mmCIF file of C-alpha atoms in Angstrom:
data_model
loop_
_atom_site.group_PDB
_atom_site.id
_atom_site.type_symbol
_atom_site.label_atom_id
_atom_site.label_comp_id
_atom_site.label_asym_id
_atom_site.label_seq_id
_atom_site.Cartn_x
_atom_site.Cartn_y
_atom_site.Cartn_z
ATOM 1 C CA MET A 1448 -0.079 0.269 0.109
ATOM 2 C CA LYS A 1449 1.018 3.775 -0.614
ATOM 3 C CA ILE A 1450 1.029 6.666 1.555
ATOM 4 C CA GLU A 1451 -0.634 8.079 -1.655
ATOM 5 C CA GLN A 1452 -3.564 5.691 -0.943
ATOM 6 C CA LEU A 1453 -3.913 6.558 2.844
ATOM 7 C CA GLN A 1454 -3.788 10.274 1.641
ATOM 8 C CA TYR A 1455 -7.127 9.661 -0.534
ATOM 9 C CA LEU A 1456 -8.592 7.578 2.278
ATOM 10 C CA LEU A 1457 -8.270 11.019 4.951
ATOM 11 C CA THR A 1458 -9.560 12.767 2.090
ATOM 12 C CA LEU A 1459 -12.289 10.608 1.915
ATOM 13 C CA ALA A 1460 -13.021 11.163 5.226
ATOM 14 C CA ASP A 1461 -12.897 14.747 5.343
ATOM 15 C CA SER A 1462 -15.342 14.941 2.295
ATOM 16 C CA VAL A 1463 -19.343 13.747 1.973
ATOM 17 C CA ASN A 1464 -18.783 11.953 -0.791
ATOM 18 C CA ILE A 1465 -16.480 10.780 -3.405
ATOM 19 C CA THR A 1466 -17.225 13.653 -5.795
ATOM 20 C CA ALA A 1467 -16.221 16.173 -3.499
ATOM 21 C CA ALA A 1468 -12.887 14.396 -2.568
ATOM 22 C CA SER A 1469 -12.305 13.508 -6.000
ATOM 23 C CA ARG A 1470 -12.401 17.314 -6.471
ATOM 24 C CA HIS A 1471 -10.005 18.177 -3.060
ATOM 25 C CA LEU A 1472 -7.505 15.676 -4.842
ATOM 26 C CA TYR A 1473 -7.356 16.812 -8.360
ATOM 27 C CA ILE A 1474 -8.407 13.233 -10.300
ATOM 28 C CA THR A 1475 -11.641 12.406 -11.386
ATOM 29 C CA PRO A 1476 -14.294 10.559 -9.505
ATOM 30 C CA GLN A 1477 -13.926 7.700 -11.553
ATOM 31 C CA ALA A 1478 -9.832 7.212 -10.360
ATOM 32 C CA LEU A 1479 -11.076 7.344 -6.954
ATOM 33 C CA SER A 1480 -13.242 5.050 -7.124
ATOM 34 C CA VAL A 1481 -10.710 2.813 -8.523
ATOM 35 C CA ALA A 1482 -8.397 3.952 -5.822
ATOM 36 C CA ILE A 1483 -10.250 2.347 -3.453
ATOM 37 C CA LYS A 1484 -11.337 -1.026 -5.104
ATOM 38 C CA ARG A 1485 -7.870 -1.288 -5.469
ATOM 39 C CA MET A 1486 -7.306 -1.006 -1.761
ATOM 40 C CA GLU A 1487 -10.296 -2.951 -0.624
ATOM 41 C CA LYS A 1488 -8.974 -6.094 -3.458
ATOM 42 C CA ASP A 1489 -5.952 -5.856 -1.685
ATOM 43 C CA LEU A 1490 -6.775 -5.618 2.020
ATOM 44 C CA GLY A 1491 -9.679 -8.305 1.435
ATOM 45 C CA VAL A 1492 -11.670 -5.900 3.164
ATOM 46 C CA SER A 1493 -15.014 -3.475 2.663
ATOM 47 C CA ILE A 1494 -13.808 -0.258 3.554
ATOM 48 C CA ILE A 1495 -16.624 1.769 2.338
ATOM 49 C CA THR A 1496 -20.707 1.780 1.810
ATOM 50 C CA THR A 1497 -22.797 4.757 0.037
ATOM 51 C CA HIS A 1498 -26.183 5.746 1.335
ATOM 52 C CA ASP A 1499 -28.244 8.274 0.547
ATOM 53 C CA LYS A 1500 -25.260 9.048 -2.064
ATOM 54 C CA LYS A 1501 -23.138 9.926 1.179
ATOM 55 C CA ILE A 1502 -20.299 7.493 1.977
ATOM 56 C CA GLU A 1503 -19.482 5.765 5.332
ATOM 57 C CA PHE A 1504 -16.776 3.596 6.387
ATOM 58 C CA THR A 1505 -17.009 0.267 7.430
ATOM 59 C CA PRO A 1506 -15.411 -0.976 10.825
ATOM 60 C CA GLU A 1507 -12.772 -2.573 8.763
ATOM 61 C CA GLY A 1508 -12.758 1.263 6.879
ATOM 62 C CA GLN A 1509 -12.288 3.155 10.179
ATOM 63 C CA LEU A 1510 -9.679 0.676 11.416
ATOM 64 C CA LEU A 1511 -7.810 1.532 8.269
ATOM 65 C CA LEU A 1512 -8.744 5.110 8.911
ATOM 66 C CA SER A 1513 -7.467 5.749 12.320
ATOM 67 C CA SER A 1514 -4.100 4.123 11.188
ATOM 68 C CA ALA A 1515 -3.677 6.121 7.941
ATOM 69 C CA LYS A 1516 -3.672 9.330 10.235
ATOM 70 C CA ILE A 1517 -0.484 8.117 11.845
ATOM 71 C CA ILE A 1518 1.012 6.965 9.438
ATOM 72 C CA CYS A 1519 0.515 9.767 7.133
ATOM 73 C CA ASN A 1520 1.659 11.798 10.318
ATOM 74 C CA GLU A 1521 4.967 10.259 10.770
ATOM 75 C CA TYR A 1522 5.596 9.821 7.238
ATOM 76 C CA GLU A 1523 5.071 13.728 7.116
ATOM 77 C CA HIS A 1524 7.268 14.262 10.044
ATOM 78 C CA LEU A 1525 10.024 12.013 8.842
ATOM 79 C CA GLN A 1526 9.860 13.771 5.371
ATOM 80 C CA ASN A 1527 10.608 17.035 7.172
ATOM 81 C CA GLU A 1528 13.476 15.522 9.454
ATOM 82 C CA LEU A 1529 15.162 14.062 6.549
ATOM 83 C CA PHE A 1530 14.867 17.359 4.313
ATOM 84 C CA LEU A 1531 16.304 19.451 7.051
ATOM 85 C CA ARG A 1532 19.139 16.835 7.689
ATOM 86 C CA THR A 1533 19.947 16.936 3.584
ATOM 87 C CA CYS A 1534 20.220 21.035 3.864
ATOM 88 C CA SER A 1535 23.266 22.299 4.503
ATOM 89 C CA GLY A 1536 24.860 25.668 4.326
ATOM 90 C CA GLU A 1537 22.692 29.035 3.131
ATOM 91 C CA SER A 1538 19.993 25.628 2.666
ATOM 92 C CA ALA A 1539 19.270 25.118 5.595
ATOM 93 C CA LEU A 1540 16.570 26.084 8.147
ATOM 94 C CA ASP A 1541 16.529 30.159 8.124
ATOM 95 C CA THR A 1542 14.859 31.696 10.645
ATOM 96 C CA THR A 1543 15.954 35.254 9.862
ATOM 97 C CA LEU A 1544 14.164 35.653 6.245
ATOM 98 C CA SER A 1545 10.835 37.004 6.426
ATOM 99 C CA GLY A 1546 8.322 38.970 4.595
ATOM 100 C CA GLN A 1547 5.310 38.111 1.831
ATOM 101 C CA VAL A 1548 5.707 36.875 -1.508
ATOM 102 C CA SER A 1549 2.526 36.534 -3.649
ATOM 103 C CA LEU A 1550 2.744 33.528 -5.816
ATOM 104 C CA TYR A 1551 0.267 33.526 -9.005
ATOM 105 C CA SER A 1552 -0.317 30.035 -11.306
ATOM 106 C CA ASN A 1553 -1.695 28.098 -13.708
ATOM 107 C CA PHE A 1554 -3.278 25.362 -13.268
ATOM 108 C CA LEU A 1555 -0.501 22.668 -14.033
ATOM 109 C CA TRP A 1556 1.792 24.180 -11.485
ATOM 110 C CA ARG A 1557 -0.802 24.622 -8.724
ATOM 111 C CA LYS A 1558 -1.706 20.762 -9.109
ATOM 112 C CA ASN A 1559 1.625 18.862 -9.833
ATOM 113 C CA ILE A 1560 4.303 20.988 -8.834
ATOM 114 C CA LEU A 1561 3.627 23.928 -5.984
ATOM 115 C CA PRO A 1562 2.554 21.802 -3.542
ATOM 116 C CA ALA A 1563 5.611 20.180 -2.580
ATOM 117 C CA VAL A 1564 8.046 23.426 -3.343
ATOM 118 C CA ILE A 1565 5.344 25.327 -0.960
ATOM 119 C CA LYS A 1566 6.070 22.570 1.560
ATOM 120 C CA LYS A 1567 9.459 22.353 1.783
ATOM 121 C CA PHE A 1568 9.635 26.448 1.391
ATOM 122 C CA ARG A 1569 7.561 26.891 4.219
ATOM 123 C CA ILE A 1570 10.159 24.563 6.427
ATOM 124 C CA ARG A 1571 13.212 25.884 5.481
ATOM 125 C CA TYR A 1572 11.739 29.510 5.711
ATOM 126 C CA PRO A 1573 9.105 29.760 8.405
ATOM 127 C CA GLN A 1574 8.794 33.195 8.893
ATOM 128 C CA VAL A 1575 8.004 33.942 5.199
ATOM 129 C CA GLN A 1576 4.054 34.303 4.264
ATOM 130 C CA ILE A 1577 2.958 33.103 1.251
ATOM 131 C CA ASN A 1578 -0.370 34.374 -0.533
ATOM 132 C CA PHE A 1579 -1.402 31.980 -3.348
ATOM 133 C CA PHE A 1580 -3.952 33.259 -6.337
ATOM 134 C CA GLU A 1581 -4.727 30.221 -9.136
ATOM 135 C CA ARG A 1582 -5.277 32.354 -11.767
ATOM 136 C CA ASP A 1583 -5.327 31.836 -16.003
ATOM 137 C CA VAL A 1584 -2.262 32.438 -18.488
ATOM 138 C CA ASN A 1585 -4.062 35.985 -19.778
ATOM 139 C CA ALA A 1586 -4.619 37.306 -15.906
ATOM 140 C CA ILE A 1587 -1.114 36.215 -14.815
ATOM 141 C CA TYR A 1588 0.065 37.997 -17.823
ATOM 142 C CA ASP A 1589 -2.066 40.880 -17.355
ATOM 143 C CA TYR A 1590 -1.202 41.352 -13.843
ATOM 144 C CA PHE A 1591 2.508 41.483 -14.179
ATOM 145 C CA LEU A 1592 2.246 43.945 -16.960
ATOM 146 C CA ASN A 1593 0.850 46.067 -14.336
ATOM 147 C CA ALA A 1594 2.189 44.733 -10.881
ATOM 148 C CA ASP A 1595 2.832 47.452 -7.537
ATOM 149 C CA THR A 1596 6.394 47.781 -7.215
ATOM 150 C CA GLN A 1597 5.650 46.877 -3.909
ATOM 151 C CA GLN A 1598 4.818 43.780 -4.202
ATOM 152 C CA ASN A 1599 6.790 40.523 -4.481
ATOM 153 C CA ALA A 1600 5.494 38.456 -6.698
ATOM 154 C CA ILE A 1601 5.594 35.300 -8.764
ATOM 155 C CA GLY A 1602 3.436 34.270 -11.686
ATOM 156 C CA PHE A 1603 3.605 30.419 -13.265
ATOM 157 C CA VAL A 1604 2.753 29.929 -16.540
ATOM 158 C CA GLN A 1605 3.280 27.657 -20.028
ATOM 159 C CA VAL A 1606 4.462 29.540 -22.976
ATOM 160 C CA PRO A 1607 4.081 28.004 -26.026
ATOM 161 C CA GLU A 1608 6.535 27.082 -28.192
ATOM 162 C CA LEU A 1609 4.959 29.551 -31.399
ATOM 163 C CA GLU A 1610 5.202 32.178 -28.588
ATOM 164 C CA TYR A 1611 8.503 31.310 -27.258
ATOM 165 C CA GLN A 1612 10.415 31.184 -29.830
ATOM 166 C CA LYS A 1613 8.680 34.844 -31.402
ATOM 167 C CA PRO A 1614 11.657 37.637 -32.087
ATOM 168 C CA VAL A 1615 9.227 39.788 -29.432
ATOM 169 C CA SER A 1616 8.068 37.665 -27.011
ATOM 170 C CA GLN A 1617 5.126 38.842 -24.746
ATOM 171 C CA TRP A 1618 6.938 36.380 -21.994
ATOM 172 C CA LEU A 1619 10.667 37.224 -22.432
ATOM 173 C CA THR A 1620 11.152 41.275 -23.497
ATOM 174 C CA SER A 1621 9.827 43.134 -20.254
ATOM 175 C CA SER A 1622 11.456 45.826 -18.186
ATOM 176 C CA LYS A 1623 8.789 45.031 -15.584
ATOM 177 C CA TYR A 1624 9.519 41.569 -14.783
ATOM 178 C CA LYS A 1625 11.863 38.803 -15.799
ATOM 179 C CA PHE A 1626 11.032 35.561 -17.282
ATOM 180 C CA VAL A 1627 13.051 32.080 -15.822
ATOM 181 C CA THR A 1628 12.859 29.062 -17.652
ATOM 182 C CA VAL A 1629 12.291 25.887 -16.036
ATOM 183 C CA TYR A 1630 11.555 22.630 -18.178
ATOM 184 C CA LYS A 1631 11.019 22.862 -21.745
ATOM 185 C CA GLY A 1632 8.552 19.392 -22.593
ATOM 186 C CA THR A 1633 5.605 18.503 -25.041
ATOM 187 C CA TYR A 1634 2.914 17.721 -25.158
ATOM 188 C CA TYR A 1635 0.871 13.764 -25.973
ATOM 189 C CA ALA A 1636 -1.702 13.293 -26.731
ATOM 190 C CA CYS A 1637 -4.769 11.167 -24.786
ATOM 191 C CA ILE A 1638 -7.471 8.523 -26.279
ATOM 192 C CA ALA A 1639 -9.762 5.976 -24.803
ATOM 193 C CA LYS A 1640 -8.422 2.478 -23.768
ATOM 194 C CA ASP A 1641 -10.987 0.845 -25.833
ATOM 195 C CA SER A 1642 -10.358 3.185 -28.565
ATOM 196 C CA SER A 1643 -10.439 2.492 -32.343
ATOM 197 C CA LEU A 1644 -8.235 5.135 -33.248
ATOM 198 C CA PHE A 1645 -4.539 4.938 -34.532
ATOM 199 C CA PRO A 1646 -4.366 0.904 -34.285
ATOM 200 C CA ASN A 1647 -1.409 -0.896 -33.886
ATOM 201 C CA THR A 1648 0.723 2.345 -32.942
ATOM 202 C CA ASP A 1649 2.466 4.526 -30.141
ATOM 203 C CA GLU A 1650 2.920 7.429 -32.478
ATOM 204 C CA VAL A 1651 0.703 10.107 -34.515
ATOM 205 C CA SER A 1652 1.165 13.545 -36.231
ATOM 206 C CA VAL A 1653 -0.440 16.496 -35.742
ATOM 207 C CA THR A 1654 -1.625 15.923 -38.894
ATOM 208 C CA GLN A 1655 -3.651 12.872 -37.929
ATOM 209 C CA ILE A 1656 -4.779 14.079 -35.071
ATOM 210 C CA LEU A 1657 -6.511 17.116 -36.450
ATOM 211 C CA GLU A 1658 -8.572 15.043 -38.418
ATOM 212 C CA HIS A 1659 -10.916 14.316 -35.471
ATOM 213 C CA PRO A 1660 -12.716 16.409 -33.030
ATOM 214 C CA LEU A 1661 -10.369 17.701 -29.644
ATOM 215 C CA ILE A 1662 -11.393 18.184 -26.339
ATOM 216 C CA ILE A 1663 -9.102 20.618 -24.611
ATOM 217 C CA TYR A 1664 -8.586 21.431 -20.981
ATOM 218 C CA PHE A 1665 -7.764 24.874 -19.566
ATOM 219 C CA TYR A 1666 -8.373 26.695 -16.573
ATOM 220 C CA SER A 1667 -10.426 29.785 -16.808
ATOM 221 C CA ASP A 1668 -11.117 32.324 -14.117
ATOM 222 C CA THR A 1669 -12.090 35.076 -16.128
ATOM 223 C CA GLY A 1670 -15.468 34.310 -16.238
ATOM 224 C CA GLN A 1671 -15.629 34.303 -20.314
ATOM 225 C CA HIS A 1672 -17.210 31.712 -22.244
ATOM 226 C CA LEU A 1673 -14.938 29.208 -23.477
ATOM 227 C CA SER A 1674 -17.153 28.053 -26.615
ATOM 228 C CA GLU A 1675 -15.206 29.998 -29.138
ATOM 229 C CA PRO A 1676 -11.922 31.161 -27.456
ATOM 230 C CA ASN A 1677 -9.375 33.077 -29.042
ATOM 231 C CA ASN A 1678 -5.836 32.292 -29.901
ATOM 232 C CA PHE A 1679 -4.491 34.100 -27.074
ATOM 233 C CA GLN A 1680 -6.895 32.513 -24.653
ATOM 234 C CA VAL A 1681 -5.494 28.961 -25.343
ATOM 235 C CA PRO A 1682 -1.819 28.378 -25.810
ATOM 236 C CA LEU A 1683 -2.072 25.050 -27.138
ATOM 237 C CA ILE A 1684 -4.959 25.642 -29.588
ATOM 238 C CA THR A 1685 -2.211 28.650 -30.611
ATOM 239 C CA MET A 1686 0.020 25.808 -31.669
ATOM 240 C CA LEU A 1687 -2.586 23.831 -33.169
ATOM 241 C CA GLN A 1688 -3.552 26.114 -35.617
ATOM 242 C CA GLN A 1689 -0.136 26.376 -36.745
ATOM 243 C CA TYR A 1690 -0.559 22.921 -38.653
ATOM 244 C CA GLY A 1691 -4.400 22.992 -39.870
ATOM 245 C CA GLU A 1692 -8.199 23.883 -38.775
ATOM 246 C CA VAL A 1693 -8.715 22.469 -35.115
ATOM 247 C CA ASN A 1694 -11.787 20.561 -34.979
ATOM 248 C CA LEU A 1695 -12.850 21.741 -31.495
ATOM 249 C CA SER A 1696 -15.314 19.239 -29.371
ATOM 250 C CA MET A 1697 -14.865 20.691 -26.196
ATOM 251 C CA VAL A 1698 -12.800 23.217 -24.241
ATOM 252 C CA THR A 1699 -13.831 22.390 -20.663
ATOM 253 C CA SER A 1700 -12.019 23.887 -17.028
ATOM 254 C CA SER A 1701 -13.541 20.384 -15.646
ATOM 255 C CA LEU A 1702 -10.943 18.239 -15.542
ATOM 256 C CA GLU A 1703 -13.680 15.574 -14.558
ATOM 257 C CA ALA A 1704 -15.250 16.339 -17.970
ATOM 258 C CA TRP A 1705 -12.100 16.445 -19.836
ATOM 259 C CA SER A 1706 -11.172 12.666 -18.452
ATOM 260 C CA ASP A 1707 -15.441 11.702 -18.895
ATOM 261 C CA PHE A 1708 -15.794 12.540 -22.657
ATOM 262 C CA ILE A 1709 -12.542 11.122 -23.914
ATOM 263 C CA ASP A 1710 -13.011 7.920 -22.037
ATOM 264 C CA SER A 1711 -16.192 7.957 -24.219
ATOM 265 C CA GLY A 1712 -14.382 8.495 -27.346
ATOM 266 C CA VAL A 1713 -15.836 12.190 -27.955
ATOM 267 C CA GLY A 1714 -12.741 13.388 -28.643
ATOM 268 C CA ILE A 1715 -8.788 13.189 -27.959
ATOM 269 C CA GLY A 1716 -7.181 14.992 -25.756
ATOM 270 C CA PHE A 1717 -3.478 16.627 -24.797
ATOM 271 C CA VAL A 1718 -1.542 16.075 -21.455
ATOM 272 C CA HIS A 1719 2.242 17.796 -21.307
ATOM 273 C CA ASP A 1720 4.864 15.243 -20.357
ATOM 274 C CA ILE A 1721 5.574 16.742 -16.888
ATOM 275 C CA ILE A 1722 2.094 15.745 -16.125
ATOM 276 C CA LEU A 1723 2.670 11.766 -17.031
ATOM 277 C CA ARG A 1724 5.764 11.831 -15.398
ATOM 278 C CA LEU A 1725 4.150 13.166 -11.741
ATOM 279 C CA ASP A 1726 1.047 11.520 -12.005
ATOM 280 C CA PRO A 1727 0.874 7.582 -13.368
ATOM 281 C CA TRP A 1728 -3.177 8.185 -13.400
ATOM 282 C CA TYR A 1729 -3.376 9.326 -17.155
ATOM 283 C CA THR A 1730 -0.821 6.327 -17.956
ATOM 284 C CA GLU A 1731 -3.431 4.204 -16.004
ATOM 285 C CA ASN A 1732 -6.183 4.805 -17.363
ATOM 286 C CA PHE A 1733 -5.580 6.556 -21.520
ATOM 287 C CA ARG A 1734 -3.896 5.835 -24.601
ATOM 288 C CA ILE A 1735 -1.034 7.634 -24.391
ATOM 289 C CA LEU A 1736 0.243 8.681 -27.522
ATOM 290 C CA LYS A 1737 3.828 10.311 -28.901
ATOM 291 C CA ILE A 1738 3.179 13.402 -31.519
ATOM 292 C CA GLU A 1739 5.209 13.686 -34.407
ATOM 293 C CA GLY A 1740 6.376 17.460 -34.782
ATOM 294 C CA ASN A 1741 6.533 20.398 -32.250
ATOM 295 C CA LEU A 1742 3.767 20.894 -29.651
ATOM 296 C CA SER A 1743 6.616 21.978 -26.773
ATOM 297 C CA SER A 1744 6.061 24.343 -24.679
ATOM 298 C CA THR A 1745 8.000 25.912 -21.490
ATOM 299 C CA LEU A 1746 7.416 25.814 -18.141
ATOM 300 C CA GLY A 1747 8.671 28.979 -16.334
ATOM 301 C CA TYR A 1748 7.581 31.956 -14.177
ATOM 302 C CA LEU A 1749 8.259 35.717 -13.921
ATOM 303 C CA VAL A 1750 9.691 36.984 -11.500
ATOM 304 C CA PHE A 1751 8.718 41.355 -9.767
ATOM 305 C CA PRO A 1752 10.283 42.583 -9.046
ATOM 306 C CA GLU A 1753 13.584 41.155 -11.249
ATOM 307 C CA HIS A 1754 16.192 41.094 -8.500
ATOM 308 C CA ASN A 1755 14.259 40.082 -5.164
ATOM 309 C CA GLU A 1756 16.124 37.531 -2.113
ATOM 310 C CA LEU A 1757 12.570 36.027 -1.269
ATOM 311 C CA CYS A 1758 11.960 35.239 -5.007
ATOM 312 C CA GLU A 1759 15.240 34.173 -5.192
ATOM 313 C CA LYS A 1760 15.020 31.639 -2.926
ATOM 314 C CA PHE A 1761 11.449 30.460 -3.637
ATOM 315 C CA GLY A 1762 12.900 30.030 -7.304
ATOM 316 C CA GLN A 1763 15.972 27.968 -5.713
ATOM 317 C CA ASN A 1764 13.443 25.437 -4.367
ATOM 318 C CA ILE A 1765 11.722 25.301 -7.258
ATOM 319 C CA ARG A 1766 15.201 23.764 -8.570
ATOM 320 C CA GLU A 1767 15.746 21.448 -6.242
ATOM 321 C CA TYR A 1768 12.425 19.883 -6.723
ATOM 322 C CA PHE A 1769 13.182 19.138 -10.454
ATOM 323 C CA ILE A 1770 16.908 17.761 -9.715
ATOM 324 C CA ARG A 1771 15.480 15.866 -7.121
ATOM 325 C CA ASN A 1772 12.422 14.226 -9.008
ATOM 326 C CA LYS A 1773 14.957 13.605 -11.858
ATOM 327 C CA LEU A 1774 12.680 15.920 -13.761
ATOM 328 C CA ASN A 1775 15.598 17.054 -15.219
ATOM 329 C CA GLU A 1776 16.699 14.460 -17.488
ATOM 330 C CA PRO A 1777 15.237 13.301 -20.871
ATOM 331 C CA PHE A 1778 11.593 11.796 -20.760
ATOM 332 C CA SER A 1779 11.151 8.695 -22.374
ATOM 333 C CA LEU A 1780 7.671 7.547 -22.429
ATOM 334 C CA GLN A 1781 7.826 3.629 -23.070
ATOM 335 C CA SER A 1782 10.743 3.666 -20.329
ATOM 336 C CA HIS A 1783 8.061 5.695 -17.745
ATOM 337 C CA GLN A 1784 5.672 3.134 -18.382
ATOM 338 C CA GLU A 1785 7.733 0.460 -18.521
ATOM 339 C CA SER A 1786 9.245 1.908 -14.626
ATOM 340 C CA SER A 1787 4.919 2.532 -13.636
ATOM 341 C CA ASN A 1788 4.322 -0.829 -14.382
ATOM 342 C CA SER A 1789 7.059 -2.074 -12.189
#
């Protein structure tokens, strides 16, 4: 049994039902249900029952839940202790650094990377207050163009390859902020496990993909309708349009809807390789296909003001996270899948 499974149980215990718990975990209800059933199969007992759409823990589930709380608390304590022991010099516990830093993040950074980075940063610099805001890429860009000179801020974004290669890129040229590149990756196609599309192949071209309906996930906090998104609103669509007309079946800000419609065969989705590295759920639930062509995007962050100790320290934690998780090494889908199955 994995720590992650026990953490699922703790979240489930604090929620009304599986749907509510899955929202807190940023996974689909189906994925959470599968995880619970896998635990029940491994342990040979029933963990939960459902009455009137509400979950209840069985006596065996209550026993497991009590142990899960102890184990997860001890595991977190152990992680913190080991982390501080491995720190040395300026990386060690620092109670002298204080102040506030505001983080503005898109969905990918917030879900897959920042929770672990923020946790380590808080252990290392306990006197620093972090203000966190989830924003879409457009809102982050607008904020940093008009940022208050008194505020320390970092904006976490993805820069599509099309924009990244422009001689005068809106992301890379500004006297107001600095753009720091962290990771350059590429998109993969997602189709249902039982899909008849692209049989006997693990690689497709963008042109082949554009022959089919597409389902695009895009977090938006602007309140605007995404049924007719413009190029700037959805960077992935901007990249796809380099290759031809895009047949949009759906643009959604619901990860659950995105997953359900791909699984139902409504269309093809896309997932960045950084997500495949960090979350095995995607390779477990979809057929993942490599895409021929340049559907790359760069993960990075905007720093304002450019020279700022708090932002530099946080950036150091980000770099350490990528090194510690070997995210700076070349990615191979086949090797990743073999490793996940072993």
